[in-house]
Amino acid sequence: MKPSNRDKLLAQGMRVVHELGYSGASVRDIARAADVPLSSFTSHFASKEAYCLEILELYYLGTAALIGRTLRNDALAPLQRLRDYFDRHENVIEANGVENGCLMGNFSVESAAHSETIRLRLTAMFADIESAIAYALDAAVAAGELAPIADSAGLAAYLFASFQGAILRAKVEHNPVHLQRYKELLFSRILT
Amino acid sequence: MKPSNRDKLLAQGMRVVHELGYSGASVRDIARAADVPLSSFTSHFASKEAYCLEILELYYLGTAALIGRTLRNDALAPLQRLRDYFDRHENVIEANGVENGCLMGNFSVESAAHSETIRLRLTAMFADIESAIAYALDAAVAAGELAPIADSAGLAAYLFASFQGAILRAKVEHNPVHLQRYKELLFSRILT
């Protein structure tokens, strides 16, 4: 079955929104990237906000799957889950072009001022990720891999925020060294 | 002397760009915020890019002054400089509205894809800040406040990136807890 115009708009358009941003990518840019008529966009999506909410959900599917394979994967040793999560997350960022950053991080800056719906959805997604990091931290303490942590939820939120910061710096410098340094310090200085 | 239209465009317009973003704030929004005719913008600035570069420089003046009073202030004990820097930086973020984030962080996402000039200027500004953080870290080691640090420039870059990440999370959640947690973990878990 050939991909529908709707599928093309989501898949190809996500790329252009990731590169040019929520405000920077016009509906015309999105339709052009998908090689469909502009009228196809308006017949499939009520607004750019509605469209961007859908690509955000699509993007997050990958994150949720990664969490299942790593942070919440009880078959792996807990610290290994954390290593795998950040390694593979870095791979995804680099595969998408380190200069494009993370779509969720980009939307945090670009969409929060324009769409309360997207802001609240991002908040819930971040809470899910942080909760999965805390789950792996608690498992690492239970397994004796880490000393007891007073506030694992707080530490998890810090670790996730810091990784988003590293992605932001890598994006502006076009340089993945920030992601590599993050992981190095995480395991040499913070989770010891 | 009354402020010129140029002054008003820079001061009032910075606010609207900080709130709505590089792409989100139109030249019309900027002129309206400054209460000057649209033609005044075009007579004073060659482009939105040129204008945004000027407000970025203005914004950075505050950061450079803060660095002089804190991180590079040899009259203060080194760890105290770091505390003061992050405390006052947090105060500035909160005074501007935590939901608006940091103009430099916002431009990292919004402008890097649109302006190579702004991207390179941001990169240089971040290098200056990181260098000042490394200066304070090195001073803390020399004063015996911290154990020797293998790569103080790398740690400084990590600390700055992590703070930008905390600002980003605070922005999307409209919640300064991320900034407070950053400082707490910085001094309880990382710089110990």
Coordinates of C-alpha atoms in Angstrom, one line a residue:
Chain A
M1 CA 0.0 0.0 0.0
K2 CA 1.3 3.4 -1.0
P3 CA 1.8 5.9 1.9
S4 CA -1.1 8.3 2.0
N5 CA -0.6 12.1 1.8
R6 CA -1.3 12.2 5.5
D7 CA 1.5 9.7 6.2
K8 CA 3.9 11.7 4.0
L9 CA 3.0 14.9 5.7
L10 CA 3.7 13.4 9.1
A11 CA 7.0 11.6 8.2
Q12 CA 8.6 14.1 5.8
G13 CA 7.1 17.2 7.5
M14 CA 8.5 16.1 10.9
R15 CA 11.9 16.4 9.4
V16 CA 11.4 20.0 8.3
V17 CA 9.8 21.0 11.6
H18 CA 12.7 19.4 13.4
E19 CA 15.2 21.4 11.2
L20 CA 13.4 24.8 10.9
G21 CA 11.3 24.9 14.1
Y22 CA 7.7 25.2 15.1
S23 CA 7.4 28.8 14.0
G24 CA 10.2 28.7 11.4
A25 CA 8.7 25.9 9.3
S26 CA 5.6 27.1 7.4
V27 CA 2.7 24.9 6.4
R28 CA 4.0 25.5 2.9
D29 CA 7.4 24.1 3.8
I30 CA 5.8 21.0 5.3
A31 CA 3.6 20.3 2.3
R32 CA 6.6 20.9 0.0
A33 CA 8.8 18.5 2.0
A34 CA 6.0 15.9 1.8
D35 CA 5.6 16.6 -2.0
V36 CA 1.8 17.0 -1.6
P37 CA -0.4 19.9 -2.4
L38 CA -1.0 22.6 0.3
S39 CA -4.7 21.8 0.3
S40 CA -3.8 18.3 1.5
F41 CA -2.4 19.7 4.7
T42 CA -5.5 21.7 5.4
S43 CA -7.8 18.8 4.7
H44 CA -5.9 16.5 7.1
F45 CA -5.0 18.8 9.9
A46 CA -7.1 21.5 11.6
S47 CA -4.0 23.7 12.3
K48 CA -0.3 23.7 12.6
E49 CA -0.7 23.2 16.3
A50 CA -2.8 20.0 15.7
Y51 CA -0.2 18.8 13.2
C52 CA 2.7 19.5 15.5
L53 CA 1.0 17.7 18.4
E54 CA 0.8 14.6 16.1
I55 CA 4.5 14.7 15.1
L56 CA 5.4 15.1 18.8
E57 CA 3.4 12.0 19.6
L58 CA 5.2 10.1 16.7
Y59 CA 8.6 11.3 17.9
Y60 CA 7.8 10.2 21.5
L61 CA 6.9 6.7 20.4
G62 CA 10.6 6.2 19.7
T63 CA 11.5 7.5 23.2
A64 CA 8.8 5.3 24.9
A65 CA 10.2 2.2 23.0
L66 CA 13.7 3.1 24.0
I67 CA 12.6 3.4 27.7
G68 CA 11.1 -0.1 27.5
R69 CA 14.2 -1.6 26.1
T70 CA 16.5 0.2 28.5
L71 CA 15.5 2.0 31.7
R72 CA 12.5 -0.3 32.5
N73 CA 14.1 -3.5 31.2
D74 CA 14.4 -5.6 34.3
A75 CA 16.5 -8.1 32.4
L76 CA 19.5 -5.7 32.4
A77 CA 21.6 -4.6 35.3
P78 CA 20.3 -1.2 36.4
L79 CA 23.4 0.9 35.7
Q80 CA 23.7 -0.8 32.3
R81 CA 20.2 0.3 31.6
L82 CA 21.1 3.9 32.3
R83 CA 24.2 3.6 30.1
D84 CA 22.2 2.1 27.3
Y85 CA 19.5 4.7 27.5
F86 CA 21.9 7.7 27.2
D87 CA 24.1 5.9 24.6
R88 CA 21.1 5.2 22.3
H89 CA 19.5 8.5 23.0
E90 CA 22.8 10.1 21.8
N91 CA 22.7 7.9 18.7
V92 CA 19.3 9.1 17.8
I93 CA 20.3 12.8 18.3
E94 CA 23.3 12.3 16.1
A95 CA 21.4 10.3 13.4
N96 CA 18.9 13.2 13.2
G97 CA 21.8 15.7 12.9
V98 CA 23.2 17.1 16.2
E99 CA 22.5 20.6 14.8
N100 CA 18.8 19.8 14.9
G101 CA 18.7 18.9 18.6
C102 CA 15.8 17.0 20.2
L103 CA 12.3 17.7 18.9
M104 CA 11.0 17.8 22.4
G105 CA 13.6 20.2 23.6
N106 CA 13.1 22.4 20.6
F107 CA 9.3 22.4 21.2
S108 CA 10.0 23.3 24.8
V109 CA 11.4 26.6 23.6
E110 CA 9.4 27.2 20.5
S111 CA 5.9 25.9 21.2
A112 CA 5.4 26.6 24.9
A113 CA 4.7 30.2 24.2
H114 CA 2.4 29.4 21.3
S115 CA 0.4 26.3 22.4
E116 CA -0.7 25.4 25.9
T117 CA -1.8 22.0 24.6
I118 CA 1.8 21.2 23.4
R119 CA 3.3 22.6 26.6
L120 CA 1.2 20.4 28.8
R121 CA 1.8 17.3 26.6
L122 CA 5.6 18.0 26.8
T123 CA 5.4 18.3 30.6
A124 CA 3.7 14.9 30.8
M125 CA 6.2 13.2 28.5
F126 CA 9.1 14.6 30.5
A127 CA 7.5 13.3 33.7
D128 CA 7.3 9.8 32.1
I129 CA 10.9 9.9 31.1
E130 CA 12.1 11.2 34.5
S131 CA 10.0 8.5 36.3
A132 CA 11.7 5.8 34.2
I133 CA 15.1 7.2 35.1
A134 CA 14.2 7.2 38.7
Y135 CA 13.0 3.6 38.3
A136 CA 16.5 2.6 37.1
L137 CA 18.2 4.6 39.8
D138 CA 16.1 2.9 42.5
A139 CA 16.9 -0.5 41.0
A140 CA 20.6 0.4 41.0
V141 CA 20.4 1.2 44.7
A142 CA 18.4 -2.0 45.4
A143 CA 21.0 -4.1 43.5
G144 CA 23.8 -2.4 45.5
E145 CA 25.2 -0.8 42.4
L146 CA 24.7 2.7 43.9
A147 CA 24.7 4.1 47.5
P148 CA 21.2 5.0 48.8
I149 CA 19.8 8.2 47.1
A150 CA 17.8 10.6 49.2
D151 CA 15.6 11.8 46.4
S152 CA 15.8 9.6 43.3
A153 CA 13.0 11.5 41.6
G154 CA 14.8 14.7 42.0
L155 CA 18.1 13.3 40.8
A156 CA 16.3 11.7 37.8
A157 CA 14.8 15.1 36.9
Y158 CA 18.3 16.7 37.2
L159 CA 19.9 14.0 35.0
F160 CA 17.3 14.4 32.3
A161 CA 17.4 18.3 32.4
S162 CA 21.2 18.1 32.2
F163 CA 21.1 15.8 29.2
Q164 CA 18.6 18.2 27.5
G165 CA 21.1 21.0 28.2
A166 CA 24.0 19.0 26.7
I167 CA 21.8 18.5 23.6
L168 CA 21.1 22.2 23.4
R169 CA 24.8 23.0 23.6
A170 CA 25.7 20.4 21.0
K171 CA 23.0 21.8 18.7
V172 CA 24.3 25.4 18.8
E173 CA 27.9 24.3 18.4
H174 CA 27.2 21.5 15.9
N175 CA 29.4 19.4 18.1
P176 CA 28.5 16.1 19.8
V177 CA 31.3 16.5 22.4
H178 CA 28.8 17.8 24.9
L179 CA 26.8 14.6 24.8
Q180 CA 29.9 12.5 25.2
R181 CA 31.1 14.6 28.1
Y182 CA 27.7 14.4 29.8
K183 CA 27.9 10.6 29.8
E184 CA 31.5 10.6 31.0
L185 CA 30.8 12.9 34.0
L186 CA 27.5 11.1 34.7
F187 CA 29.3 7.8 35.4
S188 CA 32.6 9.2 36.8
R189 CA 31.4 11.9 39.1
I190 CA 27.6 11.7 39.7
L191 CA 26.5 8.0 39.8
T192 CA 29.4 6.7 41.8
Chain B
M1 CA 17.0 63.2 27.2
K2 CA 14.0 61.2 26.0
P3 CA 14.8 57.6 24.8
S4 CA 15.1 57.5 21.0
N5 CA 12.9 55.2 18.9
R6 CA 16.0 53.0 18.5
D7 CA 16.4 52.7 22.3
K8 CA 12.7 51.9 22.7
L9 CA 12.9 49.2 20.0
L10 CA 15.8 47.5 21.7
A11 CA 14.5 47.7 25.3
Q12 CA 10.8 47.0 24.7
G13 CA 11.3 44.8 21.7
M14 CA 13.8 42.5 23.6
R15 CA 11.0 41.7 25.9
V16 CA 8.6 40.6 23.2
V17 CA 11.4 38.5 21.4
H18 CA 12.2 36.9 24.7
E19 CA 8.5 36.0 25.2
L20 CA 7.5 35.1 21.7
G21 CA 10.8 33.9 20.2
Y22 CA 13.0 34.8 17.2
S23 CA 10.5 33.5 14.6
G24 CA 7.4 34.0 16.7
A25 CA 7.9 37.7 17.3
S26 CA 7.3 39.7 14.1
V27 CA 8.8 43.0 13.3
R28 CA 5.3 44.4 13.7
D29 CA 5.1 42.9 17.3
I30 CA 8.4 44.5 18.1
A31 CA 7.4 48.0 16.8
R32 CA 4.1 47.7 18.6
A33 CA 5.7 46.8 21.9
A34 CA 8.0 49.8 21.5
D35 CA 5.1 52.0 20.5
V36 CA 6.9 53.3 17.4
P37 CA 5.9 53.2 13.8
L38 CA 6.9 50.1 11.8
S39 CA 8.9 52.3 9.5
S40 CA 11.1 53.2 12.5
F41 CA 12.2 49.6 12.8
T42 CA 13.2 49.4 9.1
S43 CA 15.1 52.7 9.3
H44 CA 17.1 51.6 12.3
F45 CA 17.8 48.0 11.6
A46 CA 18.8 46.2 8.3
S47 CA 16.9 43.0 9.2
K48 CA 15.4 41.1 12.1
E49 CA 18.6 39.2 12.2
A50 CA 20.6 42.4 12.7
Y51 CA 18.1 43.6 15.3
C52 CA 18.2 40.2 17.2
L53 CA 22.0 40.3 17.2
E54 CA 21.9 43.7 18.9
I55 CA 19.4 42.5 21.6
L56 CA 21.6 39.5 22.2
E57 CA 24.6 41.7 22.8
L58 CA 22.5 43.8 25.2
Y59 CA 21.3 40.8 27.1
Y60 CA 24.9 39.5 27.3
L61 CA 26.1 42.7 28.9
G62 CA 24.2 41.7 32.0
T63 CA 25.8 38.2 32.0
A64 CA 29.3 39.7 31.5
A65 CA 28.7 42.1 34.4
L66 CA 27.5 39.2 36.6
I67 CA 30.6 37.2 35.7
G68 CA 32.8 40.1 36.8
R69 CA 31.0 40.4 40.1
T70 CA 31.0 36.7 40.8
L71 CA 33.1 34.0 38.9
R72 CA 36.0 36.3 38.2
N73 CA 35.9 38.3 41.4
D74 CA 39.1 37.3 43.2
A75 CA 37.9 39.1 46.3
L76 CA 35.4 36.3 47.0
A77 CA 36.2 32.7 48.1
P78 CA 36.0 30.5 44.9
L79 CA 33.0 28.3 45.8
Q80 CA 31.1 31.4 47.0
R81 CA 31.6 32.9 43.5
L82 CA 30.0 29.8 42.0
R83 CA 27.1 30.0 44.5
D84 CA 26.6 33.7 43.8
Y85 CA 26.8 33.2 40.0
F86 CA 24.1 30.5 39.9
D87 CA 21.9 32.3 42.6
R88 CA 21.9 35.6 40.7
H89 CA 21.5 33.9 37.4
E90 CA 18.4 32.2 38.8
N91 CA 17.2 35.5 40.1
V92 CA 17.5 37.0 36.6
I93 CA 15.6 34.1 35.0
E94 CA 12.8 34.4 37.6
A95 CA 12.6 38.2 37.2
N96 CA 12.2 37.8 33.5
G97 CA 9.5 35.1 34.0
V98 CA 10.7 31.5 34.4
E99 CA 8.3 30.7 31.5
N100 CA 10.4 32.8 29.2
G101 CA 13.7 31.0 29.8
C102 CA 17.1 32.5 28.9
L103 CA 17.3 34.6 25.8
M104 CA 20.6 32.9 24.9
G105 CA 19.1 29.4 25.4
N106 CA 16.1 30.3 23.3
F107 CA 18.2 31.7 20.5
S108 CA 20.2 28.5 20.6
V109 CA 17.1 26.6 19.5
E110 CA 15.4 29.3 17.4
S111 CA 18.1 31.2 15.7
A112 CA 20.8 28.7 15.1
A113 CA 18.8 27.3 12.1
H114 CA 18.1 30.8 10.7
S115 CA 21.3 32.8 11.3
E116 CA 24.9 31.6 11.2
T117 CA 26.0 34.9 12.6
I118 CA 23.9 34.5 15.7
R119 CA 24.9 30.9 16.1
L120 CA 28.6 31.8 16.0
R121 CA 28.1 34.7 18.4
L122 CA 26.3 32.4 20.8
T123 CA 29.1 29.9 20.6
A124 CA 31.6 32.6 21.6
M125 CA 29.4 33.8 24.5
F126 CA 29.0 30.3 25.8
A127 CA 32.8 29.8 25.6
D128 CA 33.4 33.0 27.6
I129 CA 30.9 31.9 30.3
E130 CA 32.4 28.4 30.5
S131 CA 35.9 29.8 30.7
A132 CA 34.8 31.9 33.7
I133 CA 33.3 28.9 35.4
A134 CA 36.5 27.0 34.9
Y135 CA 38.5 29.9 36.3
A136 CA 36.4 29.7 39.5
L137 CA 36.8 25.9 39.6
D138 CA 40.6 26.2 39.3
A139 CA 40.6 28.8 42.0
A140 CA 38.6 26.5 44.3
V141 CA 41.1 23.7 43.7
A142 CA 44.1 26.1 44.3
A143 CA 42.4 27.3 47.6
G144 CA 41.8 23.7 48.7
E145 CA 38.1 24.1 48.6
L146 CA 37.8 21.3 46.0
A147 CA 39.9 18.2 45.3
P148 CA 41.9 18.4 42.0
I149 CA 39.8 18.3 38.9
A150 CA 41.2 16.4 35.9
D151 CA 39.5 18.6 33.3
S152 CA 38.1 21.8 34.7
A153 CA 37.2 23.2 31.3
G154 CA 35.1 20.1 30.6
L155 CA 33.5 20.2 34.0
A156 CA 32.7 23.9 33.5
A157 CA 31.1 23.1 30.1
Y158 CA 29.0 20.4 31.7
L159 CA 27.9 22.6 34.6
F160 CA 26.8 25.4 32.2
A161 CA 25.0 23.0 29.9
S162 CA 23.2 21.4 32.8
F163 CA 22.1 24.8 34.1
Q164 CA 20.7 25.6 30.6
G165 CA 18.9 22.3 30.7
A166 CA 17.4 23.2 34.1
I167 CA 16.3 26.6 32.7
L168 CA 14.6 24.8 29.7
R169 CA 12.7 22.4 32.0
A170 CA 11.7 25.3 34.3
K171 CA 10.5 27.2 31.2
V172 CA 8.3 24.4 29.9
E173 CA 6.8 23.6 33.3
H174 CA 6.5 27.2 34.5
N175 CA 8.3 25.9 37.6
P176 CA 11.5 27.2 39.1
V177 CA 12.0 24.0 41.1
H178 CA 14.4 22.8 38.4
L179 CA 16.7 25.7 39.1
Q180 CA 16.7 25.2 42.8
R181 CA 17.3 21.4 42.4
Y182 CA 20.2 22.1 40.1
K183 CA 22.0 24.3 42.7
E184 CA 21.3 21.8 45.5
L185 CA 22.7 18.9 43.5
L186 CA 25.6 21.0 42.3
F187 CA 26.9 21.6 45.8
S188 CA 25.8 18.3 47.5
R189 CA 26.8 15.8 44.8
I190 CA 29.1 17.3 42.2
L191 CA 31.3 20.0 43.7
T192 CA 32.2 18.1 46.9

